[in-house]
Tab-separated table of C-alpha atoms and ligand atoms in Angstrom:
chain	number	residue	atom	x	y	z
A	565	UNK	CA	4.246	15.094	-11.592
A	566	UNK	CA	6.990	13.842	-9.386
A	567	UNK	CA	9.813	13.415	-11.828
A	568	UNK	CA	10.892	16.653	-13.478
A	569	UNK	CA	13.431	15.257	-15.902
A	570	UNK	CA	16.492	16.118	-13.859
A	571	UNK	CA	16.305	14.986	-10.260
A	572	UNK	CA	14.379	12.014	-8.978
A	573	UNK	CA	12.289	12.770	-5.927
A	574	UNK	CA	12.442	10.447	-2.968
A	575	UNK	CA	9.372	8.679	-1.657
A	576	UNK	CA	9.375	11.067	1.300
A	577	UNK	CA	9.180	14.037	-1.087
A	578	UNK	CA	6.449	12.378	-3.166
A	579	UNK	CA	4.350	11.739	-0.030
A	580	UNK	CA	4.856	15.308	1.083
A	581	UNK	CA	3.823	16.600	-2.380
A	582	UNK	CA	0.715	14.390	-2.346
A	583	UNK	CA	-0.235	15.715	1.061
A	584	UNK	CA	0.183	19.326	-0.042
A	585	UNK	CA	-1.888	18.760	-3.179
A	586	UNK	CA	-4.518	16.682	-1.348
A	587	UNK	CA	-4.085	13.702	-3.627
A	588	UNK	CA	-2.857	10.210	-2.720
A	589	UNK	CA	-0.175	7.833	-3.926
A	590	UNK	CA	-1.520	4.413	-4.934
A	591	UNK	CA	-0.005	1.374	-3.186
A	592	UNK	CA	-0.607	-1.926	-4.976
A	593	UNK	CA	0.485	-5.363	-3.810
A	594	UNK	CA	2.087	-7.808	-6.202
A	595	UNK	CA	2.906	-11.533	-6.064
A	596	UNK	CA	4.694	-11.947	-9.363
A	597	UNK	CA	6.197	-10.276	-12.417
A	598	UNK	CA	2.780	-9.770	-14.018
A	599	UNK	CA	1.704	-7.628	-11.077
A	600	UNK	CA	4.996	-5.777	-11.060
A	601	UNK	CA	4.606	-4.712	-14.718
A	602	UNK	CA	0.861	-4.104	-14.408
A	603	UNK	CA	1.326	-1.563	-11.600
A	604	UNK	CA	4.304	0.100	-13.214
A	605	UNK	CA	2.635	0.410	-16.629
A	606	UNK	CA	-0.502	1.928	-15.091
A	607	UNK	CA	1.528	4.537	-13.181
A	608	UNK	CA	3.579	5.297	-16.252
A	609	UNK	CA	0.498	5.832	-18.345
A	610	UNK	CA	-0.617	8.576	-15.943
A	611	UNK	CA	2.901	9.731	-15.072
A	612	UNK	CA	2.263	9.564	-11.329
A	613	UNK	CA	4.418	8.114	-8.544
A	614	UNK	CA	3.453	4.660	-7.312
A	615	UNK	CA	4.311	2.233	-4.527
A	616	UNK	CA	4.608	-1.506	-5.078
A	617	UNK	CA	3.865	-3.441	-1.902
A	618	UNK	CA	4.845	-6.930	-0.865
A	619	UNK	CA	3.489	-8.507	2.313
A	620	UNK	CA	5.531	-11.122	4.189
A	621	UNK	CA	3.810	-13.896	2.168
A	622	UNK	CA	4.210	-12.055	-1.123
A	623	UNK	CA	7.871	-11.336	-0.553
A	624	UNK	CA	8.553	-14.925	0.435
A	625	UNK	CA	7.207	-15.863	-2.984
A	626	UNK	CA	8.897	-13.085	-5.021
A	627	UNK	CA	12.109	-12.998	-2.972
A	628	UNK	CA	13.003	-10.152	-0.598
A	629	UNK	CA	16.176	-8.997	-2.309
A	630	UNK	CA	14.733	-9.822	-5.734
A	631	UNK	CA	11.734	-7.502	-5.152
A	632	UNK	CA	14.130	-4.741	-4.138
A	633	UNK	CA	16.309	-5.179	-7.218
A	634	UNK	CA	13.305	-5.365	-9.566
A	635	UNK	CA	11.803	-2.093	-8.351
A	636	UNK	CA	15.165	-0.324	-8.339
A	637	UNK	CA	15.774	-1.519	-11.905
A	638	UNK	CA	12.553	0.176	-13.063
A	639	UNK	CA	13.337	3.383	-11.201
A	640	UNK	CA	16.757	3.593	-12.757
A	641	UNK	CA	15.976	2.447	-16.270
A	642	UNK	CA	12.896	4.625	-16.700
A	643	UNK	CA	13.863	7.457	-14.305
A	644	UNK	CA	10.466	6.943	-12.793
A	645	UNK	CA	9.249	7.387	-9.183
A	646	UNK	CA	8.307	3.791	-8.397
A	647	UNK	CA	8.986	2.667	-4.832
A	648	UNK	CA	8.910	-0.543	-2.802
A	649	UNK	CA	7.161	-1.074	0.526
A	650	UNK	CA	7.411	-4.018	2.927
A	651	UNK	CA	3.708	-4.272	3.698
A	652	UNK	CA	2.450	-5.638	7.065
A	653	UNK	CA	5.610	-6.853	8.743
A	654	UNK	CA	5.047	-8.611	12.031
A	655	UNK	CA	8.508	-8.771	13.647
A	656	UNK	CA	11.616	-6.647	14.097
A	657	UNK	CA	13.699	-9.313	12.302
A	658	UNK	CA	11.495	-9.159	9.188
A	659	UNK	CA	11.630	-5.341	9.258
A	660	UNK	CA	15.422	-5.538	9.473
A	661	UNK	CA	15.537	-7.947	6.528
A	662	UNK	CA	13.547	-5.507	4.325
A	663	UNK	CA	15.570	-2.475	5.447
A	664	UNK	CA	18.822	-4.336	4.753
A	665	UNK	CA	17.528	-5.366	1.312
A	666	UNK	CA	17.056	-1.715	0.353
A	667	UNK	CA	13.259	-1.260	0.569
A	668	UNK	CA	12.033	2.352	0.400
A	669	UNK	CA	9.405	1.912	3.083
A	670	UNK	CA	8.466	-0.594	5.765
A	671	UNK	CA	5.341	-1.135	7.845
A	672	UNK	CA	5.630	-2.654	11.268
A	673	UNK	CA	2.229	-4.120	12.124
A	674	UNK	CA	1.906	-4.430	15.879
A	675	UNK	CA	-1.867	-4.169	15.931
A	676	UNK	CA	-2.215	-7.528	17.631
A	677	UNK	CA	0.118	-6.441	20.450
A	678	UNK	CA	-0.864	-4.453	23.533
A	679	UNK	CA	-0.444	-0.680	22.940
A	680	UNK	CA	2.821	-0.362	24.955
A	681	UNK	CA	4.402	-3.338	23.187
A	682	UNK	CA	3.330	-2.000	19.770
A	683	UNK	CA	4.994	1.328	20.666
A	684	UNK	CA	8.172	-0.402	21.865
A	685	UNK	CA	8.750	-2.587	18.794
A	686	UNK	CA	7.669	0.139	16.337
A	687	UNK	CA	10.201	2.522	17.931
A	688	UNK	CA	12.919	-0.126	17.680
A	689	UNK	CA	12.114	-0.558	13.957
A	690	UNK	CA	12.186	3.217	13.356
A	691	UNK	CA	15.569	3.559	15.066
A	692	UNK	CA	17.120	0.657	13.189
A	693	UNK	CA	15.786	1.780	9.789
A	694	UNK	CA	17.006	5.368	10.247
A	695	UNK	CA	20.471	4.131	11.255
A	696	UNK	CA	20.752	2.231	7.960
A	697	UNK	CA	18.967	4.639	5.589
A	698	UNK	CA	17.777	8.083	6.741
A	699	UNK	CA	15.473	8.298	3.683
A	700	UNK	CA	13.483	5.169	4.455
A	701	UNK	CA	9.865	5.662	5.507
A	702	UNK	CA	8.478	3.860	8.533
A	703	UNK	CA	4.778	3.250	9.000
A	704	UNK	CA	3.084	2.196	12.223
A	705	UNK	CA	-0.408	0.818	12.734
A	706	UNK	CA	-2.984	1.370	15.394
A	707	UNK	CA	-6.357	-0.391	15.469
A	708	UNK	CA	-7.137	-3.762	13.942
A	709	UNK	CA	-8.522	-4.077	10.410
A	710	UNK	CA	-8.017	-7.792	9.665
A	711	UNK	CA	-5.348	-9.527	7.628
A	712	UNK	CA	-6.764	-11.183	4.554
A	713	UNK	CA	-6.765	-9.786	1.043
A	714	UNK	CA	-9.594	-11.872	-0.301
A	715	UNK	CA	-13.308	-11.910	-0.932
A	716	UNK	CA	-15.079	-11.901	2.402
A	717	UNK	CA	-18.555	-13.180	3.153
A	718	UNK	CA	-18.838	-11.090	6.290
A	719	UNK	CA	-16.756	-8.789	8.446
A	720	UNK	CA	-13.738	-10.905	9.564
A	721	UNK	CA	-13.464	-12.051	13.178
A	722	UNK	CA	-11.510	-9.548	15.259
A	723	UNK	CA	-12.408	-6.648	13.015
A	724	UNK	CA	-14.735	-4.331	14.807
A	725	UNK	CA	-16.276	-1.543	12.841
A	726	UNK	CA	-18.311	-0.183	15.752
A	727	UNK	CA	-16.976	3.133	16.995
A	728	UNK	CA	-15.358	2.004	20.243
A	729	UNK	CA	-12.848	-0.172	18.342
A	730	UNK	CA	-11.709	2.457	15.850
A	731	UNK	CA	-8.426	4.341	16.327
A	732	UNK	CA	-8.799	7.208	18.767
A	733	UNK	CA	-7.156	10.519	17.836
A	734	UNK	CA	-5.500	10.997	21.274
A	735	UNK	CA	-4.037	7.457	21.213
A	736	UNK	CA	-2.786	8.009	17.661
A	737	UNK	CA	-1.083	11.217	18.790
A	738	UNK	CA	0.608	9.388	21.697
A	739	UNK	CA	1.668	6.557	19.386
A	740	UNK	CA	3.241	8.885	16.813
A	741	UNK	CA	5.054	10.962	19.446
A	742	UNK	CA	6.424	7.888	21.215
A	743	UNK	CA	7.556	5.998	18.084
A	744	UNK	CA	8.668	8.695	15.631
A	745	UNK	CA	6.939	6.990	12.672
A	746	UNK	CA	6.599	8.872	9.363
A	747	UNK	CA	3.155	7.481	8.513
A	748	UNK	CA	0.305	5.972	10.462
A	749	UNK	CA	-2.348	3.489	9.359
A	750	UNK	CA	-5.476	3.893	11.481
A	751	UNK	CA	-8.648	1.805	11.757
A	752	UNK	CA	-11.326	4.132	10.418
A	753	UNK	CA	-14.004	1.712	9.243
A	754	UNK	CA	-11.698	0.157	6.621
A	755	UNK	CA	-11.253	-3.600	6.321
A	756	UNK	CA	-8.710	-5.734	4.536
A	757	UNK	CA	-10.188	-7.772	1.746
A	758	UNK	CA	-13.443	-6.944	0.085
A	759	UNK	CA	-16.994	-7.956	0.891
A	760	UNK	CA	-18.594	-10.352	-1.590
A	761	UNK	CA	-21.119	-7.706	-2.673
A	762	UNK	CA	-18.186	-5.579	-3.882
A	763	UNK	CA	-19.010	-2.577	-1.709
A	764	UNK	CA	-17.392	-2.114	1.705
A	765	UNK	CA	-18.930	-0.157	4.595
A	766	UNK	CA	-18.473	3.620	4.465
A	767	UNK	CA	-15.331	5.086	6.021
A	768	UNK	CA	-15.448	7.307	9.102
A	769	UNK	CA	-14.296	10.490	7.360
A	770	UNK	CA	-14.752	12.683	10.423
A	771	UNK	CA	-12.448	10.427	12.427
A	772	UNK	CA	-9.851	10.465	9.626
A	773	UNK	CA	-9.847	14.276	9.849
A	774	UNK	CA	-9.540	14.239	13.640
A	775	UNK	CA	-6.665	11.732	13.602
A	776	UNK	CA	-4.896	13.716	10.885
A	777	UNK	CA	-5.118	16.912	12.946
A	778	UNK	CA	-3.919	15.108	16.093
A	779	UNK	CA	-0.871	13.387	14.545
A	780	UNK	CA	0.303	15.956	11.953
A	781	UNK	CA	1.777	13.223	9.726
A	782	UNK	CA	0.234	11.667	6.603
A	783	UNK	CA	-2.259	8.826	7.061
A	784	UNK	CA	-2.337	5.586	5.085
A	785	UNK	CA	-5.630	3.946	4.182
A	786	UNK	CA	-5.364	0.146	4.111
A	787	UNK	CA	-7.949	-2.226	2.690
A	788	UNK	CA	-9.045	0.165	-0.065
A	789	UNK	CA	-10.534	-2.612	-2.236
A	790	UNK	CA	-14.305	-2.288	-2.221
A	791	UNK	CA	-14.414	1.345	-1.049
A	792	UNK	CA	-16.216	3.894	-3.252
A	793	UNK	CA	-14.539	6.698	-5.201
A	794	UNK	CA	-16.451	9.169	-3.068
A	795	UNK	CA	-15.096	7.629	0.134
A	796	UNK	CA	-11.547	7.735	-1.273
A	797	UNK	CA	-11.841	11.423	-2.140
A	798	UNK	CA	-13.317	12.180	1.279
A	799	UNK	CA	-10.510	10.234	3.009
A	800	UNK	CA	-7.850	11.978	0.915
A	801	UNK	CA	-9.205	15.456	1.603
A	802	UNK	CA	-9.200	14.581	5.324
A	803	UNK	CA	-5.544	13.562	5.512
A	804	UNK	CA	-4.925	10.236	3.721
A	805	UNK	CA	-1.835	10.413	1.460
A	806	UNK	CA	-1.415	6.734	0.489
A	807	UNK	CA	-4.169	4.216	-0.379
A	808	UNK	CA	-3.584	0.445	-0.412
A	809	UNK	CA	-5.266	-1.829	-2.954
A	810	UNK	CA	-4.664	-5.572	-3.148
A	811	UNK	CA	-7.810	-7.696	-3.335
A	812	UNK	CA	-9.254	-6.065	-6.460
A	813	UNK	CA	-6.016	-6.745	-8.376
A	814	UNK	CA	-6.060	-10.371	-7.246
A	815	UNK	CA	-9.674	-10.812	-8.328
A	816	UNK	CA	-8.993	-9.252	-11.747
A	817	UNK	CA	-5.889	-11.421	-12.262
A	818	UNK	CA	-7.580	-14.665	-11.351
A	819	UNK	CA	-10.699	-14.049	-13.411
A	820	UNK	CA	-8.658	-13.101	-16.479
A	821	UNK	CA	-6.326	-16.061	-15.972
A	822	UNK	CA	-9.199	-18.568	-15.825
A	823	UNK	CA	-10.707	-17.043	-18.964
A	824	UNK	CA	-7.363	-16.984	-20.769
A	825	UNK	CA	-6.735	-20.673	-20.037
A	826	UNK	CA	-10.259	-21.610	-21.115
A	827	UNK	CA	-10.015	-19.658	-24.344
A	828	UNK	CA	-6.537	-20.945	-25.235
A	829	UNK	CA	-6.523	-24.610	-24.122
A	830	UNK	CA	-3.518	-25.492	-26.294
A	831	UNK	CA	-1.372	-22.479	-25.458
A	832	UNK	CA	1.598	-23.415	-23.269
A	833	UNK	CA	3.685	-20.212	-23.477
A	834	UNK	CA	3.154	-18.373	-20.176
A	835	UNK	CA	4.060	-15.012	-21.728
A	836	UNK	CA	1.107	-15.478	-24.079
A	837	UNK	CA	-1.617	-16.749	-21.764
A	838	UNK	CA	-0.522	-14.384	-18.948
A	839	UNK	CA	-0.836	-11.300	-21.122
A	840	UNK	CA	-4.553	-10.736	-20.508
A	841	UNK	CA	-4.331	-11.353	-16.730
A	842	UNK	CA	-1.541	-8.779	-16.571
A	843	UNK	CA	-3.629	-6.261	-18.528
A	844	UNK	CA	-6.598	-6.915	-16.250
A	845	UNK	CA	-4.530	-5.913	-13.201
A	846	UNK	CA	-3.159	-2.896	-15.044
A	847	UNK	CA	-6.694	-1.727	-15.790
A	848	UNK	CA	-7.686	-1.893	-12.103
A	849	UNK	CA	-4.529	-0.035	-11.028
A	850	UNK	CA	-5.149	2.624	-13.673
A	851	UNK	CA	-8.746	3.218	-12.553
A	852	UNK	CA	-7.663	3.589	-8.927
A	853	UNK	CA	-4.719	5.864	-9.738
A	854	UNK	CA	-7.057	8.160	-11.673
A	855	UNK	CA	-9.247	8.532	-8.570
A	856	UNK	CA	-6.354	8.994	-6.136
A	857	UNK	CA	-4.582	11.567	-8.301
A	858	UNK	CA	-7.508	13.670	-9.433
A	859	UNK	CA	-7.707	17.249	-8.169
A	860	UNK	CA	-9.838	16.863	-5.071
A	861	UNK	CA	-13.175	18.597	-5.426
A	862	UNK	CA	-13.838	18.306	-1.713
A	863	UNK	CA	-11.126	20.804	-0.791
B	83	ZN	ZN1	-2.897	-3.411	4.749
């Protein structure tokens, strides 16, 4: 448990606790208030820390400063360790905007840039963020895992799961040393989105362990939708301290929304017909949080 009734732990402390206990903090993306409450209610039910993520598209829709205020309002009102992350941010200016708005964590995604350029901009983001808020957490990315959080009918173009395209431990070590990031998201067989069959390819657990040893900072697993509980536990015991889930929440929301509208054709009050879709997302978040926070048998 992160909150002990007296002092609220920072995200940095929660990540460090998760790493020590070999569990992971769940990171769930939201696009609206339903998602915001769904994730918070799931975390509260289990009394575990949680991270709400908003990508550039999601925060354009929710509002950058509005997302920041919403999450802070929950943390303060409920004295609960809920944090906000600026997911995949593709420019220094967008990183600056999130830092200035009071986000707890920011990811600069330079995976489409050449290695040296990725290092340069990531380092610039780290330096700026630390100058504004020494507690903020900066995540860098190395290796390309695709962009979309949707149902995929094949491995997306540009995503290479064959070994030569996965993140190499020595490059990850260089990247972390040169940039000073707090967290690193590697390409370890994970993909954004979820394959139509519902089961993604297995993760390269050995590589996760090797990268973790090389970098000595916590790893973040992106594209967790579609991965098995066994893979999650293996990844966590090998050094992953945060797991991202987006697609599965989106699928649950949409399915429940369609059903809710069909079953209540005359209902026009959004707070009534959006209740079930919100609960559907909460259920997915709860299931994932139970896996991420269970005592890891693979220790
Ligand atoms: Zn991601």
